[in-house]
mmCIF file of C-alpha atoms in Angstrom:
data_model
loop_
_atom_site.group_PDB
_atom_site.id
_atom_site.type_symbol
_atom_site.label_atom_id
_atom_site.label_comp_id
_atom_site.label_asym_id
_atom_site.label_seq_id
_atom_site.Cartn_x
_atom_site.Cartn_y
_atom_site.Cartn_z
ATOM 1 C CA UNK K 1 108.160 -0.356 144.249
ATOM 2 C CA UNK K 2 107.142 -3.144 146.401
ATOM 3 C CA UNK K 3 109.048 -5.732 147.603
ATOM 4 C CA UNK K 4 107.924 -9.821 147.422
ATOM 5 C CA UNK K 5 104.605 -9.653 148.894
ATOM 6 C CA UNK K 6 103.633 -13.022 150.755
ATOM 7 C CA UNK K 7 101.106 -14.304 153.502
ATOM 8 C CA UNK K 8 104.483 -15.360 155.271
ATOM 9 C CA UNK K 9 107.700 -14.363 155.541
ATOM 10 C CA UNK K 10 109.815 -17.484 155.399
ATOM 11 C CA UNK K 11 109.523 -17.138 151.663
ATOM 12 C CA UNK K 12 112.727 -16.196 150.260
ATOM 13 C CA UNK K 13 113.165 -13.220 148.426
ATOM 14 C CA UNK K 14 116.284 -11.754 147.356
ATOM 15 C CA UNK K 15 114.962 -8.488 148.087
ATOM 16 C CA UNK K 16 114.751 -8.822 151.906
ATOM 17 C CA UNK K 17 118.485 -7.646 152.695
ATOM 18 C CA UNK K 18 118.024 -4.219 150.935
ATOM 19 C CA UNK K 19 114.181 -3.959 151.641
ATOM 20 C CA UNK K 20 114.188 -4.845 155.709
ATOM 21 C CA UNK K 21 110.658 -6.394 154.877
ATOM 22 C CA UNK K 22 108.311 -6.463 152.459
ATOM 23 C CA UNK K 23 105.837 -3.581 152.921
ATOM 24 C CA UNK K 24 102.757 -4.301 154.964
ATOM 25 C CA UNK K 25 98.583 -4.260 153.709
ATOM 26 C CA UNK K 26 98.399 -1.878 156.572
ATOM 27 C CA UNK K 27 101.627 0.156 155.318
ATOM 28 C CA UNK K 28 100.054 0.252 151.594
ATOM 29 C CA UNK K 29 97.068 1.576 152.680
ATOM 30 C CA UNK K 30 98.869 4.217 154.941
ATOM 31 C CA UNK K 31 101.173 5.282 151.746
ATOM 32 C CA UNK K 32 98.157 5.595 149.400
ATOM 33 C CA UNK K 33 96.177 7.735 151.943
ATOM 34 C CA UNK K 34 98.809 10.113 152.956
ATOM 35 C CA UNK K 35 100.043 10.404 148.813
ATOM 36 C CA UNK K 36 96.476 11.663 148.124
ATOM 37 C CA UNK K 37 96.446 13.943 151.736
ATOM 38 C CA UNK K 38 99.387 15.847 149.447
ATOM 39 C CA UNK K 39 97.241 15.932 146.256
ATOM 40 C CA UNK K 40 98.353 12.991 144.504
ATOM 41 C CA UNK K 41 96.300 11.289 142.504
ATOM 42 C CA UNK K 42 94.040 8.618 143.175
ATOM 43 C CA UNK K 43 94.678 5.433 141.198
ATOM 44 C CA UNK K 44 92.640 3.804 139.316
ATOM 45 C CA UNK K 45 93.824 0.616 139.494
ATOM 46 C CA UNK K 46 96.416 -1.516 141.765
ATOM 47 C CA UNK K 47 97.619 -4.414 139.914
ATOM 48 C CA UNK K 48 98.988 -6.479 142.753
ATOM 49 C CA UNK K 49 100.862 -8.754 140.387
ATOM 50 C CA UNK K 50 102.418 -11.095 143.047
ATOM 51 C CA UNK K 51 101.370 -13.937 144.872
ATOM 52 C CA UNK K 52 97.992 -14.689 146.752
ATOM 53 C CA UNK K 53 97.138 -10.902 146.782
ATOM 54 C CA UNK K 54 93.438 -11.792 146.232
ATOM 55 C CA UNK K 55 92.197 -11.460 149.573
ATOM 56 C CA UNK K 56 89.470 -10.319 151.160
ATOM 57 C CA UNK K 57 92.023 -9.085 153.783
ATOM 58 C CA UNK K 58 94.362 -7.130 151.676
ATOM 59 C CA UNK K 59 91.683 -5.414 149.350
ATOM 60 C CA UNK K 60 89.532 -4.590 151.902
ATOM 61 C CA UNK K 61 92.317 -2.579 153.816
ATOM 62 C CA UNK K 62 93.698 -1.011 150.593
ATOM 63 C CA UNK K 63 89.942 -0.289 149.267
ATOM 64 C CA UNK K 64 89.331 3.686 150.529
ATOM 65 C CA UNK K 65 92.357 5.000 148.713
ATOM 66 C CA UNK K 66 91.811 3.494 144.805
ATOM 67 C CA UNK K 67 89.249 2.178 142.434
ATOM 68 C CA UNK K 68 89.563 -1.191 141.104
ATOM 69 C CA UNK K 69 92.348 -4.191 141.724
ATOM 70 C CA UNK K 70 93.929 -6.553 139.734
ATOM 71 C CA UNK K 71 95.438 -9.838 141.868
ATOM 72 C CA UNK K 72 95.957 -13.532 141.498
ATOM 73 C CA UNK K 73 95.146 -16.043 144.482
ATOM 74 C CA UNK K 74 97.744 -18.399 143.561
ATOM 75 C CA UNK K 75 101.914 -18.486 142.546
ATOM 76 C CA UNK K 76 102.042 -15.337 140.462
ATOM 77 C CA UNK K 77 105.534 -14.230 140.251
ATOM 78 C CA UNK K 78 106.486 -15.478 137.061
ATOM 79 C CA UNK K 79 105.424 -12.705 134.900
ATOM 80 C CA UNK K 80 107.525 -9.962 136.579
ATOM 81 C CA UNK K 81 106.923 -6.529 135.057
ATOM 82 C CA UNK K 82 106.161 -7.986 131.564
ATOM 83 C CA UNK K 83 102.549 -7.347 131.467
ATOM 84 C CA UNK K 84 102.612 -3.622 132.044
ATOM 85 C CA UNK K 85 104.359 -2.633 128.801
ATOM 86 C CA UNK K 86 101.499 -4.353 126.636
ATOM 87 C CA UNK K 87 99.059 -2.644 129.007
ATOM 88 C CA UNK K 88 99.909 0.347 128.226
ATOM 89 C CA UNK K 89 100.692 -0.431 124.555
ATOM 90 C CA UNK K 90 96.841 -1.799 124.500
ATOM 91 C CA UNK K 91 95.986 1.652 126.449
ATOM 92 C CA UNK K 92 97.574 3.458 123.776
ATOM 93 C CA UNK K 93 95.988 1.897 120.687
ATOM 94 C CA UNK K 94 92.938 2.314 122.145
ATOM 95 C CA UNK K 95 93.109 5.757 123.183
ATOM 96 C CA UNK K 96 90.925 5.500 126.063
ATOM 97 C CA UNK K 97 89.700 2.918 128.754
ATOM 98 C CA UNK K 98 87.965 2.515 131.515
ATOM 99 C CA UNK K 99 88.767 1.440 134.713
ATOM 100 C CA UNK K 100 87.533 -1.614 135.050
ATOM 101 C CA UNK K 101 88.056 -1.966 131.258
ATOM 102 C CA UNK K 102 92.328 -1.324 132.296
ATOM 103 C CA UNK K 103 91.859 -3.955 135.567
ATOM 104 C CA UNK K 104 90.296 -6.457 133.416
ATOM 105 C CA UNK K 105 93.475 -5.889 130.765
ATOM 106 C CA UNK K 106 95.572 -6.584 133.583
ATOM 107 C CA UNK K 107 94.666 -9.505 134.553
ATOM 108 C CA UNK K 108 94.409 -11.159 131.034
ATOM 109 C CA UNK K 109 97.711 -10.067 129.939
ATOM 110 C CA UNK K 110 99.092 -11.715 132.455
ATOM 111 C CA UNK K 111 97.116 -15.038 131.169
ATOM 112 C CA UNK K 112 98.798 -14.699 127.902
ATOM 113 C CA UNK K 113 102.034 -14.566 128.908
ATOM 114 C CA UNK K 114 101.927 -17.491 131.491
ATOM 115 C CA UNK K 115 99.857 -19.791 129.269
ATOM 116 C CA UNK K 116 102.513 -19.057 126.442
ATOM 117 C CA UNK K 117 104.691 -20.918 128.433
ATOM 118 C CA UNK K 118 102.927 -23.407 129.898
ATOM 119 C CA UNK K 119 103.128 -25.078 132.732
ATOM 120 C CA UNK K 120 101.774 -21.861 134.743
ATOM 121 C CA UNK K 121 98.111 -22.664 136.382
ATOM 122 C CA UNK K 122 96.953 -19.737 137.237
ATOM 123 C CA UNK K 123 93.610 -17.379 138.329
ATOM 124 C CA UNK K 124 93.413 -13.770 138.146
ATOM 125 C CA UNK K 125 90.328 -11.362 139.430
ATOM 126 C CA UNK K 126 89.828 -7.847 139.139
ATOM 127 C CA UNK K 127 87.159 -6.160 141.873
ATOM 128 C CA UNK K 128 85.948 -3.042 142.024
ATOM 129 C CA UNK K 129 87.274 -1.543 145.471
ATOM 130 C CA UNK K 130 83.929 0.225 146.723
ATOM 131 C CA UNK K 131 82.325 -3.649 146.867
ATOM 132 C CA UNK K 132 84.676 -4.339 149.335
ATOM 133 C CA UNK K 133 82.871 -3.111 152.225
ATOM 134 C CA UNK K 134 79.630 -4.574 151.288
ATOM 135 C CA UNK K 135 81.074 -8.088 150.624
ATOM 136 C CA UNK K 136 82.713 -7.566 154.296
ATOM 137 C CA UNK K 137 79.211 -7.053 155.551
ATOM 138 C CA UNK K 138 78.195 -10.538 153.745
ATOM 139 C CA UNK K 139 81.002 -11.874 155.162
ATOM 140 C CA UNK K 140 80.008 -11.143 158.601
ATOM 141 C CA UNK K 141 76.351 -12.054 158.060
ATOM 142 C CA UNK K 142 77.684 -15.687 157.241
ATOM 143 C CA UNK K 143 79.602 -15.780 159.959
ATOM 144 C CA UNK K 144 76.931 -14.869 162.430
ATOM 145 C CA UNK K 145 74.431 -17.335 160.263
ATOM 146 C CA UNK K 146 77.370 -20.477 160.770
ATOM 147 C CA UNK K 147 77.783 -19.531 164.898
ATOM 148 C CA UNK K 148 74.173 -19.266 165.708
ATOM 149 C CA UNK K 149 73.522 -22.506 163.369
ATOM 150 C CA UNK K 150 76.175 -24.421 165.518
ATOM 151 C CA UNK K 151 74.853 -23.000 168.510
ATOM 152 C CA UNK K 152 71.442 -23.867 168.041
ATOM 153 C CA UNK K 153 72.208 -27.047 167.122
ATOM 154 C CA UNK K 154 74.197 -27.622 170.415
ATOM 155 C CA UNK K 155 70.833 -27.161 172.419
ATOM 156 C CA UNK K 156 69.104 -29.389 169.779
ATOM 157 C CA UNK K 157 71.800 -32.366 170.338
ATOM 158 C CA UNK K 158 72.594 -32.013 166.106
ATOM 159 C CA UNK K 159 75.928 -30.404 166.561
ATOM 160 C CA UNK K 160 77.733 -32.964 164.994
ATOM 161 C CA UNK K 161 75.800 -33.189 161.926
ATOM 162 C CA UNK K 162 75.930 -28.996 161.673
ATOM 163 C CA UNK K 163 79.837 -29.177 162.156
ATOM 164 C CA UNK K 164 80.052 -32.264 159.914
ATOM 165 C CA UNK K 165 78.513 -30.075 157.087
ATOM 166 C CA UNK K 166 80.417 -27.009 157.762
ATOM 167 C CA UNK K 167 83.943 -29.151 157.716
ATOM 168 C CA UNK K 168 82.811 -30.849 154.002
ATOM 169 C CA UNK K 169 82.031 -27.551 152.653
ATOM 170 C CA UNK K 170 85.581 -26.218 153.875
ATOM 171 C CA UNK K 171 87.061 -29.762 152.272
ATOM 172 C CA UNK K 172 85.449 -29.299 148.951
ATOM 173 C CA UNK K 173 86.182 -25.711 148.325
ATOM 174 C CA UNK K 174 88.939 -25.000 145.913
ATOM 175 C CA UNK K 175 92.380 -24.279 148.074
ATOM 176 C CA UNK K 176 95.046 -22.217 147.791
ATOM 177 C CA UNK K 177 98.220 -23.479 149.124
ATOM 178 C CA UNK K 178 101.257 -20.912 150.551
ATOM 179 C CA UNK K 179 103.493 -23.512 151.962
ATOM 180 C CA UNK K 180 106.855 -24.985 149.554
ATOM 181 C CA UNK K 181 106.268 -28.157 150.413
ATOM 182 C CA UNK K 182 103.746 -28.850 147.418
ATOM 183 C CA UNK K 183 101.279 -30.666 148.686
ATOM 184 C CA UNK K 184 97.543 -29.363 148.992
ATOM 185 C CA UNK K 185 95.629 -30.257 152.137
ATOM 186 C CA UNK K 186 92.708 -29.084 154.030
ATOM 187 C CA UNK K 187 92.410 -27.157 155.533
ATOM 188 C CA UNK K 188 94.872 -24.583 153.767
ATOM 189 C CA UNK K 189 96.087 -21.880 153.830
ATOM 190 C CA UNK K 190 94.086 -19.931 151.950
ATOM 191 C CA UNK K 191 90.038 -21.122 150.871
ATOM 192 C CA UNK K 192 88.393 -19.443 147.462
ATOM 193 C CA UNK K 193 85.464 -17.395 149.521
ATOM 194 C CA UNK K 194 83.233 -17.953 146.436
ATOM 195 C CA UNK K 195 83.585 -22.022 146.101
ATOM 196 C CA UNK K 196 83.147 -22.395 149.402
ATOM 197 C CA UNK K 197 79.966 -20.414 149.632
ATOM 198 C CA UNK K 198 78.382 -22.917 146.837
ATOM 199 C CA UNK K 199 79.689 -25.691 148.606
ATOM 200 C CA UNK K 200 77.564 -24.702 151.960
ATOM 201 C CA UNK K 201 74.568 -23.957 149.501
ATOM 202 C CA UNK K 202 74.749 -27.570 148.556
ATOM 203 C CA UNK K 203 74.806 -28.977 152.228
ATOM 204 C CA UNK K 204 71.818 -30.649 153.786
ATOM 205 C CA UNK K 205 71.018 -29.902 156.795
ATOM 206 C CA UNK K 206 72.089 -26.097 157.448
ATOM 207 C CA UNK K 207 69.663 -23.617 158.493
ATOM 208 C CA UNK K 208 67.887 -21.522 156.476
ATOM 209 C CA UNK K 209 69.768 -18.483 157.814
ATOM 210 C CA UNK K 210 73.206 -20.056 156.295
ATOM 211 C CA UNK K 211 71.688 -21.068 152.893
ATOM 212 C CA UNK K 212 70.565 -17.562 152.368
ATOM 213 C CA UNK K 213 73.482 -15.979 153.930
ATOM 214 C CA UNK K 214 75.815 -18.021 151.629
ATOM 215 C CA UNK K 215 73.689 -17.667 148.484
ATOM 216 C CA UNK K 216 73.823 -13.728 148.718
ATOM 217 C CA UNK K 217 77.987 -13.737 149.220
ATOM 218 C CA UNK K 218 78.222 -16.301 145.788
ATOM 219 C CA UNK K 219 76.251 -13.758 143.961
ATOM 220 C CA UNK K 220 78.355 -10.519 145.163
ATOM 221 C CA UNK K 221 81.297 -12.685 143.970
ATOM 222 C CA UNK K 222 80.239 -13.346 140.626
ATOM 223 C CA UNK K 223 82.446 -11.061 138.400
ATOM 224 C CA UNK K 224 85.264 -10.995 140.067
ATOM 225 C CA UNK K 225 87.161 -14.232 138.351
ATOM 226 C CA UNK K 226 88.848 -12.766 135.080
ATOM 227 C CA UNK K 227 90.219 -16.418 134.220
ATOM 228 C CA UNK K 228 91.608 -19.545 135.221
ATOM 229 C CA UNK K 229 94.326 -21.538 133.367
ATOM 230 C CA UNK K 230 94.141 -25.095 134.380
ATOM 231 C CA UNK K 231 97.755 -26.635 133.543
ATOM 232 C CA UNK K 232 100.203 -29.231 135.396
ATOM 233 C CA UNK K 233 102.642 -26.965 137.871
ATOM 234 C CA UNK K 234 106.310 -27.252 137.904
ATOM 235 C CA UNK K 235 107.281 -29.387 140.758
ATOM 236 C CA UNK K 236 110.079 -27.314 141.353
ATOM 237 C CA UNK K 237 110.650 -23.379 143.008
#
């Protein structure tokens, strides 16, 4: 089992002492391709139920060796193990599932039992692993459309406005934050890839080049978002 999984280590688990560190994205991957080398099965689904584990990052490295993943881009430790037994229990009555049918349960399980207590804003997203490399293409063909915008826009004495744009589109996306000291600025740690597509769609001035590049990434994104629960946080660890 893995330990706490988090962008940064300073978090404190209780697990560190016996576990050295938590294993690595790059270590995962390496585990799941050498367990299937020996004729393991492949899985059909990793539910990383943890914090911040939706990433393009982490599910594009872990993407060759299984099919679909469950993760949350926020706080997510609350539920523990508790949604796996009524997962199963659901697999059971039902007799069969797919599996994006068993990622989807996942991820909606673990709704229930955080909005049963309240107080636990959450969102959870379930992707089908073989997109992974195609959004990384998208991701890379919006990068290239942002540079070559700025840089054009150098030569045509714009840059500011181009840059200006850019920076409200990165304000106005919905962020993620990994740091304890509970308050959200921008940037942040972590920006929702999706929002902050729309929000460049919705800039004036860009080049054409971005608007397209950005509208094709929204639209490989749709789908992924299973829910979000919009509640007031504890203020507390």
């Amino acid at each position: 089992p893995l330990s706490m999984v988090s962008p940064e280590l300073s978090m404190v688990s209780p697990e560190l002492p016996a576990t050295r560190l938590p294993m690595s994205t790059i270590g995962l991957a390496k585990a799941l391709q050498l367990a299937q080398r020996r004729g393991e099965r492949r899985p059909a689904v990793i539910h990383f139920n943890n914090c911040f584990n939706l990433s393009v990052e982490r599910l594009h490295t872990v993407a060759p060796h299984a099919d679909y993943a469950t993760a949350y881009a926020n706080y997510n430790f609350f539920t523990a193990g508790a949604a796996y037994e009524r997962v199963f229990a659901q697999l059971r009555a039902a007799g069969t599932a797919s599996r994006e049918q068993l990622a989807v349960w996942f991820a909606e399980t673990n709704q229930v039992i955080l909005d049963s207590q309240g107080r636990h804003p959450t969102i959870g997203g379930r992707v089908r692993l073989a997109d992974m490399n195609p959004l990384a293409g998208l991701i890379n063909g919006l990068a290239t459309a942002l540079v070559a915008d700025m840089q054009s826009a150098t030569r045509a004495g714009r840059r500011d406005a181009v840059v200006g744009a850019i920076r409200t589109a990165i304000r106005d996306a919905q962020q993620y934050d990994t740091v304890p000291d509970f308050v959200l600025e921008v940037p942040d740690q972590l920006t929702d890839l999706r929002h902050f597509a729309a929000r460049l769609i919705s800039q004036p001035g860009l080049d054409a080049a971005v608007i397209q590049a950005a509208t094709d990434l929204e639209q490989a994104l749709q789908g992924v978002r299973v829910y979000g629960s919009v509640d007031e946080p504890y203020s507390k660890p």
